[in-house]
Tab-separated table of C-alpha atoms in Angstrom:
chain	number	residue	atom	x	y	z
A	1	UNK	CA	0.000	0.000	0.000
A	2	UNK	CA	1.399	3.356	-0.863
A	3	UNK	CA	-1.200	5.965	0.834
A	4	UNK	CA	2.047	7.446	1.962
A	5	UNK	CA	3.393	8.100	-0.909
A	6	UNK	CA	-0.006	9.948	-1.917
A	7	UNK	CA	-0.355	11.745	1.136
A	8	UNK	CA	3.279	13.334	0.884
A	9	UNK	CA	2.869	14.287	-2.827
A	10	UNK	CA	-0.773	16.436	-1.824
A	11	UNK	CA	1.241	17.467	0.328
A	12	UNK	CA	3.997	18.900	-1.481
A	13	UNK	CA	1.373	20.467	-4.520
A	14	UNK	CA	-0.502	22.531	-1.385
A	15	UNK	CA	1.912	23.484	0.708
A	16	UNK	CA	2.697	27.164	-0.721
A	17	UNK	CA	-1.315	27.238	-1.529
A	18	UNK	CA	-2.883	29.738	1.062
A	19	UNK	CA	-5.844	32.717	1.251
A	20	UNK	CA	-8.978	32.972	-0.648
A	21	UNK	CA	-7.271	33.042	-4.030
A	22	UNK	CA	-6.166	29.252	-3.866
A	23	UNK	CA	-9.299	28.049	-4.686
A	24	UNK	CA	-8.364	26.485	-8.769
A	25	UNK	CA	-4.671	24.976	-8.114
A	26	UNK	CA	-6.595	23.200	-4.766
A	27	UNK	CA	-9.238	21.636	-6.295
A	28	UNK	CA	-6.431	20.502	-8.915
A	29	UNK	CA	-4.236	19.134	-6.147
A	30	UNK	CA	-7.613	17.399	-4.773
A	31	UNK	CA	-8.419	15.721	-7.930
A	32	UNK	CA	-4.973	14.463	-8.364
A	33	UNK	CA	-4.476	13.137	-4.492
A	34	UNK	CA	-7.942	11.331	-5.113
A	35	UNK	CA	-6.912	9.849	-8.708
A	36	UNK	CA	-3.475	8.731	-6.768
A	37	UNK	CA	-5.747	6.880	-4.109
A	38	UNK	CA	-7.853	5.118	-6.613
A	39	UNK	CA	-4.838	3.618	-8.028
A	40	UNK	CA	-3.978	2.175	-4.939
A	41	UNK	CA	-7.235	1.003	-3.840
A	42	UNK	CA	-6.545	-2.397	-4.404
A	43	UNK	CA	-3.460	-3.319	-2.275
A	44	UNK	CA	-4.535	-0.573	0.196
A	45	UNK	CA	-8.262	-1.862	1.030
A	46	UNK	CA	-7.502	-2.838	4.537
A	47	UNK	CA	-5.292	-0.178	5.771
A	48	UNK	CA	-7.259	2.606	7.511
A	49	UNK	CA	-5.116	5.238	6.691
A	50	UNK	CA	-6.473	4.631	2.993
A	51	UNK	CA	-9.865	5.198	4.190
A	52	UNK	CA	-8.943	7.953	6.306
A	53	UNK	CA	-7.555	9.858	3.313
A	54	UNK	CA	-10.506	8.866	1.037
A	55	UNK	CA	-12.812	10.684	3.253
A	56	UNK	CA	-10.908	13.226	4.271
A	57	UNK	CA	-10.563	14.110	-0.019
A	58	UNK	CA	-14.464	13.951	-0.473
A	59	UNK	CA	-14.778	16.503	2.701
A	60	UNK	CA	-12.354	18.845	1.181
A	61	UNK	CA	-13.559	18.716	-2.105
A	62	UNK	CA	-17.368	19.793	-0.645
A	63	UNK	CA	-15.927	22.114	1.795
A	64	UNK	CA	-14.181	23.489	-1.461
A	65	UNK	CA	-16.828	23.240	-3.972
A	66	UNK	CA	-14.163	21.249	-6.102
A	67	UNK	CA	-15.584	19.557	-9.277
A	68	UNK	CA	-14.779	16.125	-9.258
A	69	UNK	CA	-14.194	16.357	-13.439
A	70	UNK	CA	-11.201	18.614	-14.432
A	71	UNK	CA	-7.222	18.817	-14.795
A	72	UNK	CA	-4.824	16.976	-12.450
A	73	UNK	CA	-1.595	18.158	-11.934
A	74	UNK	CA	1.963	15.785	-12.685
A	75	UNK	CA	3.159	15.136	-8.451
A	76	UNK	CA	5.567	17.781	-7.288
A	77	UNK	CA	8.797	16.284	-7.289
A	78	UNK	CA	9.903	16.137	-3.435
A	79	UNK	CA	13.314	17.704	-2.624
A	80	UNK	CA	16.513	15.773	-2.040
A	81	UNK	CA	16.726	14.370	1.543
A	82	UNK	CA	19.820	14.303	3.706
A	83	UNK	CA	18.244	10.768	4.900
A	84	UNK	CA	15.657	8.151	4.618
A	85	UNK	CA	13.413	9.964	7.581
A	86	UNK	CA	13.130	13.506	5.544
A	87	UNK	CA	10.117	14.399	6.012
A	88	UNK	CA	9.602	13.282	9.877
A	89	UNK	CA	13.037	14.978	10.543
A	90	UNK	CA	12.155	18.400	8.608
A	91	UNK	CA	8.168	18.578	10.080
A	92	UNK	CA	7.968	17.652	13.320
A	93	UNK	CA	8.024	20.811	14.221
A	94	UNK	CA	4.863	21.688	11.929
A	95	UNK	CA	1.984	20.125	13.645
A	96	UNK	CA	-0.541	20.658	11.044
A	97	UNK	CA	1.858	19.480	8.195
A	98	UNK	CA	2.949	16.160	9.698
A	99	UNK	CA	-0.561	15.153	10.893
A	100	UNK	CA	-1.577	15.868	7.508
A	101	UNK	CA	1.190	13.671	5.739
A	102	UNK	CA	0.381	11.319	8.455
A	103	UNK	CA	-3.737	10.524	8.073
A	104	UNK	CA	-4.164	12.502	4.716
A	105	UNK	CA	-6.488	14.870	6.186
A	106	UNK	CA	-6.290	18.127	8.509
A	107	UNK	CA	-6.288	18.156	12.563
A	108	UNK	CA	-9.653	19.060	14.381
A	109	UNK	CA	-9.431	22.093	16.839
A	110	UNK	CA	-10.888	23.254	19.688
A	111	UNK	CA	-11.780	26.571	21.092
A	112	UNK	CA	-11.572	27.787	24.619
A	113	UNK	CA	-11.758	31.268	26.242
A	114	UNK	CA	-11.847	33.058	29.605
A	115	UNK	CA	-12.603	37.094	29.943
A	116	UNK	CA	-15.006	39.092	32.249
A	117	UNK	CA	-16.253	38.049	35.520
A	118	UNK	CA	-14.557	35.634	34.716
A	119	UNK	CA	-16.808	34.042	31.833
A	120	UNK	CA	-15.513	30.411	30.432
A	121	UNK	CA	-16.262	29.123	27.283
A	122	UNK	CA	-14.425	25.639	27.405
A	123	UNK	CA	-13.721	22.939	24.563
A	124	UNK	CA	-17.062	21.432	24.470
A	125	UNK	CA	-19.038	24.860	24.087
A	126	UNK	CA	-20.237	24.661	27.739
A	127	UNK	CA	-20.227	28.499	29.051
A	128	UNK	CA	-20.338	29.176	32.730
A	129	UNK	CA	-19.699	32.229	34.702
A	130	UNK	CA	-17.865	31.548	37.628
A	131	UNK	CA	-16.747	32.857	41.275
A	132	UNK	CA	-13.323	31.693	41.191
A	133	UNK	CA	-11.145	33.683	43.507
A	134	UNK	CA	-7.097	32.711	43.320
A	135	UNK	CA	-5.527	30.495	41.336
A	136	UNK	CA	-6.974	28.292	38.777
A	137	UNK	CA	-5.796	26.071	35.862
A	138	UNK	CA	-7.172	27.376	32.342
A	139	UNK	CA	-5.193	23.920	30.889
A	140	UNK	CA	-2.894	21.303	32.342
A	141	UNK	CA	-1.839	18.561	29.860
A	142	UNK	CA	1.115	17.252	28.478
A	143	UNK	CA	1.897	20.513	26.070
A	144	UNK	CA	0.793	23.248	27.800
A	145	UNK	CA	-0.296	24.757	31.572
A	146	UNK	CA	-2.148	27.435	31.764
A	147	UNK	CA	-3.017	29.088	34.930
A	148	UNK	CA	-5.497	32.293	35.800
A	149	UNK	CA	-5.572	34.332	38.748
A	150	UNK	CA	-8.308	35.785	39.212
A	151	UNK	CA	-9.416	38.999	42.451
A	152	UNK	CA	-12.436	40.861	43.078
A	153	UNK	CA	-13.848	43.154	40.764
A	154	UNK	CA	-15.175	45.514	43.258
A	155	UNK	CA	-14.507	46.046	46.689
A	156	UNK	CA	-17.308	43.769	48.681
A	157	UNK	CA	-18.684	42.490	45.210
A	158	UNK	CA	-19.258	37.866	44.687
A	159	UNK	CA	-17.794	38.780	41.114
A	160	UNK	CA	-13.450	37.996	40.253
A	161	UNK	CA	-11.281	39.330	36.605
A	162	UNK	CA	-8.599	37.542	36.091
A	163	UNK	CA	-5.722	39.686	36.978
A	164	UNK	CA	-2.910	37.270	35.947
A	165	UNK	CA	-2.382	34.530	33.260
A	166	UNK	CA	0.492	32.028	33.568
A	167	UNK	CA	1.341	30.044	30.730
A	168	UNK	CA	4.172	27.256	30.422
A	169	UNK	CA	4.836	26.176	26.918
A	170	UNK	CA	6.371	22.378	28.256
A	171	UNK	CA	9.526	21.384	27.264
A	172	UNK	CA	9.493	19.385	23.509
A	173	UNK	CA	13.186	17.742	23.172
A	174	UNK	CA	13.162	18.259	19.088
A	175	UNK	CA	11.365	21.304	18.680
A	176	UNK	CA	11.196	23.339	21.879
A	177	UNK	CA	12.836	24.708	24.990
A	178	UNK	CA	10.713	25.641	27.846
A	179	UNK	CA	9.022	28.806	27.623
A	180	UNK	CA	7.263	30.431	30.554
A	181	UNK	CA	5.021	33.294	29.234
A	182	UNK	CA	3.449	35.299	31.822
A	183	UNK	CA	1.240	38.982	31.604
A	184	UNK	CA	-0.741	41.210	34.329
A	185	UNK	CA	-2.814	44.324	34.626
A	186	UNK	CA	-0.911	46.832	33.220
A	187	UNK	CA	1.407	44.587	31.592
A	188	UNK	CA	0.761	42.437	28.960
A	189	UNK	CA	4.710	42.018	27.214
A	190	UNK	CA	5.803	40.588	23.919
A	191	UNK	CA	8.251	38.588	24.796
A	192	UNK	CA	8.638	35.259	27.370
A	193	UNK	CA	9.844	35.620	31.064
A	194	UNK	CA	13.334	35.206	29.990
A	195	UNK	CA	13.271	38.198	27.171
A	196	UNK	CA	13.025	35.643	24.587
A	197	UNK	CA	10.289	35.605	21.417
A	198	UNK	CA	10.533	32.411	20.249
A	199	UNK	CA	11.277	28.762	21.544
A	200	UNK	CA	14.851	28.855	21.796
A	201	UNK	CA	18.026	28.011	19.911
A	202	UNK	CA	17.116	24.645	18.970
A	203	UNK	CA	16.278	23.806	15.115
A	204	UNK	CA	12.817	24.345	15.591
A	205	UNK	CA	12.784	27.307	18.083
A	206	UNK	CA	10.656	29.705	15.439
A	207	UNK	CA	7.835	27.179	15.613
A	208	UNK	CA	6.587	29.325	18.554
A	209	UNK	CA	6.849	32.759	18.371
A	210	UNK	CA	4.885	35.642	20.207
A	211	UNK	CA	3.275	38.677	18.303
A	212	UNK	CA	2.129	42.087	19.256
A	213	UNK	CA	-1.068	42.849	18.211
A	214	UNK	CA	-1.518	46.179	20.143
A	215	UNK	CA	1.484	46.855	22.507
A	216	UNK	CA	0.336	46.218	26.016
A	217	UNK	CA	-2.877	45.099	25.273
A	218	UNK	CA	-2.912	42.084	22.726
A	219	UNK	CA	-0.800	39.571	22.166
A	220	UNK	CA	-0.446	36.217	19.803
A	221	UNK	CA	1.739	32.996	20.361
A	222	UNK	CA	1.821	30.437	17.601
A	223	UNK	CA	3.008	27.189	18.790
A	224	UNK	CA	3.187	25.433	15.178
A	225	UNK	CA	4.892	22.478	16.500
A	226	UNK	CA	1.339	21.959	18.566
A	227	UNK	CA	-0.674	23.348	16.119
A	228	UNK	CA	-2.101	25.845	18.754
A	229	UNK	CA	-2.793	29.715	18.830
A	230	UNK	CA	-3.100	31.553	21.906
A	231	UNK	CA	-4.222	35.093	22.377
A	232	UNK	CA	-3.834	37.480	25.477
A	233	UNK	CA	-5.791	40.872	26.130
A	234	UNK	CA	-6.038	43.531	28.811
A	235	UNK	CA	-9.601	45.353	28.243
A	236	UNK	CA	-10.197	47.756	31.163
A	237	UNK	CA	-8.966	46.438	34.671
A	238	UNK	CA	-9.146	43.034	33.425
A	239	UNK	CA	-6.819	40.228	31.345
A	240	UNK	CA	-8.836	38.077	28.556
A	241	UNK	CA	-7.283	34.275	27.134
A	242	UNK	CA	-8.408	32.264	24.292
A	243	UNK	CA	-6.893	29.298	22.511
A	244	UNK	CA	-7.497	27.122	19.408
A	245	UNK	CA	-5.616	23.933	20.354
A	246	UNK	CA	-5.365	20.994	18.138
A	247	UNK	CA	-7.801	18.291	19.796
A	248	UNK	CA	-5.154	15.619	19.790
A	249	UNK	CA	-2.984	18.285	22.049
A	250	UNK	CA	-6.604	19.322	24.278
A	251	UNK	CA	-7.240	15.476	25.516
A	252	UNK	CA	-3.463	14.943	25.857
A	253	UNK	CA	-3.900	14.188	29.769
A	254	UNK	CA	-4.877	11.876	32.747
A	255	UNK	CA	-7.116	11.696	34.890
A	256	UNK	CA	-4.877	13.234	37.456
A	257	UNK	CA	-5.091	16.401	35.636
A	258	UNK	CA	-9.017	16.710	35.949
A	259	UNK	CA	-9.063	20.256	36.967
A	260	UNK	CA	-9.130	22.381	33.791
A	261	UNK	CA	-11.853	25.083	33.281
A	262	UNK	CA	-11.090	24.644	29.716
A	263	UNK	CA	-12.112	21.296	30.050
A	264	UNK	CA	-14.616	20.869	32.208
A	265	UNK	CA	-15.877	24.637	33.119
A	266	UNK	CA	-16.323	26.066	36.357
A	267	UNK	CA	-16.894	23.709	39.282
A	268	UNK	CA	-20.487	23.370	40.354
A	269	UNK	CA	-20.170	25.304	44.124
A	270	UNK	CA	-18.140	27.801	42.009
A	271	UNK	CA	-20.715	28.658	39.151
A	272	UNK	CA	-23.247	32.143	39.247
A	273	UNK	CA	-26.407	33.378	37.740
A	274	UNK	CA	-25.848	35.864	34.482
A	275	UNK	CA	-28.284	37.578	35.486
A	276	UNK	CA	-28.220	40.818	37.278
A	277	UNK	CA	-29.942	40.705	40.760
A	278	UNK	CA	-30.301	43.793	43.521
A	279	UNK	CA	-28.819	47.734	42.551
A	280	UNK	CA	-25.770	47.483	40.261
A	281	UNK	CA	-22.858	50.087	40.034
A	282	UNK	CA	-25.010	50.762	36.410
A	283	UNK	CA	-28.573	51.118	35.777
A	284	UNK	CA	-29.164	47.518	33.852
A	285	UNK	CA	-30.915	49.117	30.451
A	286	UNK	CA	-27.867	51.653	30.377
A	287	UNK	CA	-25.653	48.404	30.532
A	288	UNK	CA	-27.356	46.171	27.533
A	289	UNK	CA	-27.458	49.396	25.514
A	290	UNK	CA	-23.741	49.548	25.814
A	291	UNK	CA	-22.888	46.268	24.861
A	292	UNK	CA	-25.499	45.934	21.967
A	293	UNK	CA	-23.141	48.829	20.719
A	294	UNK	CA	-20.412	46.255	20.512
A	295	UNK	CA	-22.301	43.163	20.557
A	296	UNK	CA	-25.588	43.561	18.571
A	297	UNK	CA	-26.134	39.530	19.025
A	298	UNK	CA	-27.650	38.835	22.045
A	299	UNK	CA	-26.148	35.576	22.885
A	300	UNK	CA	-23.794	34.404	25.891
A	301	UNK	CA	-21.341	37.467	24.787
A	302	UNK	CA	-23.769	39.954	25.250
A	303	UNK	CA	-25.507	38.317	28.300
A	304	UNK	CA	-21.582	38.161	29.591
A	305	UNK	CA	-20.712	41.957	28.827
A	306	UNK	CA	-24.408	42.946	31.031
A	307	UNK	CA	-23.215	41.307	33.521
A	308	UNK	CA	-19.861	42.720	34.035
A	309	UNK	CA	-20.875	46.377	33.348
A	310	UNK	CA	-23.579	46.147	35.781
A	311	UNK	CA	-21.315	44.608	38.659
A	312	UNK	CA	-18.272	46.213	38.222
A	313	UNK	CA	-19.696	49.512	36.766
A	314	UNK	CA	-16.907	49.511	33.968
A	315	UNK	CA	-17.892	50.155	30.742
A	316	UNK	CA	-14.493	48.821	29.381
A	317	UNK	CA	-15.934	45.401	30.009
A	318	UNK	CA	-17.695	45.396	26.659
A	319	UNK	CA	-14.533	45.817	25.055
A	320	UNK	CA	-13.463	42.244	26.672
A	321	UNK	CA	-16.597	40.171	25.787
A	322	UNK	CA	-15.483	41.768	21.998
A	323	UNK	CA	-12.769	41.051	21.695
A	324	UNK	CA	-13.267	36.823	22.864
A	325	UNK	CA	-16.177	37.009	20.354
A	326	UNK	CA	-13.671	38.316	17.830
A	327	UNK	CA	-11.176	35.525	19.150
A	328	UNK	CA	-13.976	33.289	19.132
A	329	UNK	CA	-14.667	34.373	15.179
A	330	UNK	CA	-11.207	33.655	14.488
A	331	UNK	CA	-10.187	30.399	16.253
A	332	UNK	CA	-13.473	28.739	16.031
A	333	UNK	CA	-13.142	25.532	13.451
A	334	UNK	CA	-17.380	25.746	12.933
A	335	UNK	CA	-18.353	29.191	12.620
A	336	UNK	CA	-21.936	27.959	13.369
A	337	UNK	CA	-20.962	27.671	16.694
A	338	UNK	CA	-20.172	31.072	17.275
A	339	UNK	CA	-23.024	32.269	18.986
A	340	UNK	CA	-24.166	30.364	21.811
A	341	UNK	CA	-27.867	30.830	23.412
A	342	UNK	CA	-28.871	29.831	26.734
């Protein structure tokens, strides 16, 4: 069975394919992976990575509106390797490129977030709003740890921001040192704790790399090698994370590591009510007519950004429930699930 041999040569025709403008040479590079699969069909019947790619061609080829009738393109001749494990030994710091040459189809992502009160969106699409004062892990698996620390928003008031985000990029031997990346209120840097922007001097090191969005108030790290995006705000007086994590990287832990808001949301004894109850620092029609300003959906978001306006009595909180909608927009693999209703 060659499926391999298939999967390397898509592969190779789509790798300098990107944007919206892609869309002809693709479906090309579809119709030849899928002619290249047919013509090992009969010694690969049996091997599920065969199937795996078969699928995976008829989902891209919908997803793409690709015509199943047209030109195919001659394979892409691969470059000379310095030894028999090329391709492992060049990739294995690209995440999305070696699971690719690996099942013949893309990695599923998830989507988690944390901003406001603070509000959690986790992997699943659960959404809570919880009380959690202190310290709290976001994520702990074998990749990544991610705590949040959260304090009162008000003096006297049941209602915590996260005030401090902790994240440990773990240790990966070929790709990786590690990197400790860590922001506060009023300081929100481009660069890991030890000055650093990328993962060190090792021959992947540039497979994660921090950006600066908006200096001081928005940051990016791409961690290719675990085909996971993070972003960091500060909106107002508080500190905002979201992630789109690989799912293979998401469920990479034990059950010893069972405590992850991403994961499972907001213990029970730690959850609250959305909804606005006795005299807030802001009249509550003054609050949803600020946030329909930014959030004309009224879903969890704008539910979320009520909330925090009419407890803390900031009207800088609508700026964090947009921007982890605008996170959410970005990172999301299934933009139907965008808005969530409850």
């Amino acid at each position: 069975c060659k499926i391999l041999r298939c999967n390397s040569e898509y592969v190779a025709a789509t790798l300098h394919l990107r944007g919206p403008g892609r869309g002809a040479a693709f479906c090309t590079a579809l119709r030849s992976y899928s002619l290249c699969t047919r013509r090992t069909a009969r010694t690969c019947r049996g091997d599920l990575a065969f199937h795996s790619a078969v699928h995976g061609i008829e989902d891209l080829m919908i997803q793409n509106n690709c015509s199943k009738e047209g030109p195919t393109a001659p394979p892409r001749p691969r470059p000379p390797a310095p030894n028999p494990q090329s391709f492992e030994s060049l990739d294995i710091c690209d995440y999305e490129r070696s699971f690719l040459y690996k099942h013949g189809r893309p990695p599923g992502f998830q989507h988690c977030a944390a901003f406001g009160d603070p509000h959690i969106r986790t992997f699943h699409d659960d959404f809570h709003t919880c009380r959690v004062e202190g310290s709290w892990p976001l994520l702990d698996n074998d990749y990544l740890f991610v705590q949040a620390t959260s304090s009162p928003v008000a003096k006297g008031s049941n209602a915590t921001v996260t005030s401090k985000l902790t994240i440990i990029f773990k240790n990966m031997k070929e790709c990786i040192d590690q990197k400790v990346y860590q922001a506060e209120l009023d300081n929100v840097p481009a660069a890991f704790q030890d000055g650093s922007v990328n993962g060190g001097a090792r021959p992947g090191g540039s497979s994660l790399v921090i950006w600066e969005r908006s200096p001081g108030r928005h940051v990016e790290i791409r961690a290719d090698y675990i085909g996971t995006t993070i972003a960091v705000r500060q909106a107002g007086r508080q500190l905002s994370f979201s992630i789109r994590a690989a799912e293979e990287v998401a469920r990479a832990f034990t059950e010893e590591q069972d405590l992850q808001l991403c994961v499972g949301g907001c213990p029970h004894s730690q959850r609250m009510s959305r909804s606005p109850r006795g005299r807030g620092r802001v009249p509550l029609e003054t609050a949803r007519a600020l946030c329909r300003e930014m959030l004309p959906v009224e879903d969890v978001y704008f539910q979320s950004c009520v909330f925090d306006v009419v407890t803390s009595g900031d009207t800088n909180f609508t700026m964090a429930a947009h921007g982890a909608l605008e996170d959410a927009r970005l990172f999301l693999p299934d933009a139907e699930k965008l808005h969530i209703f409850q």
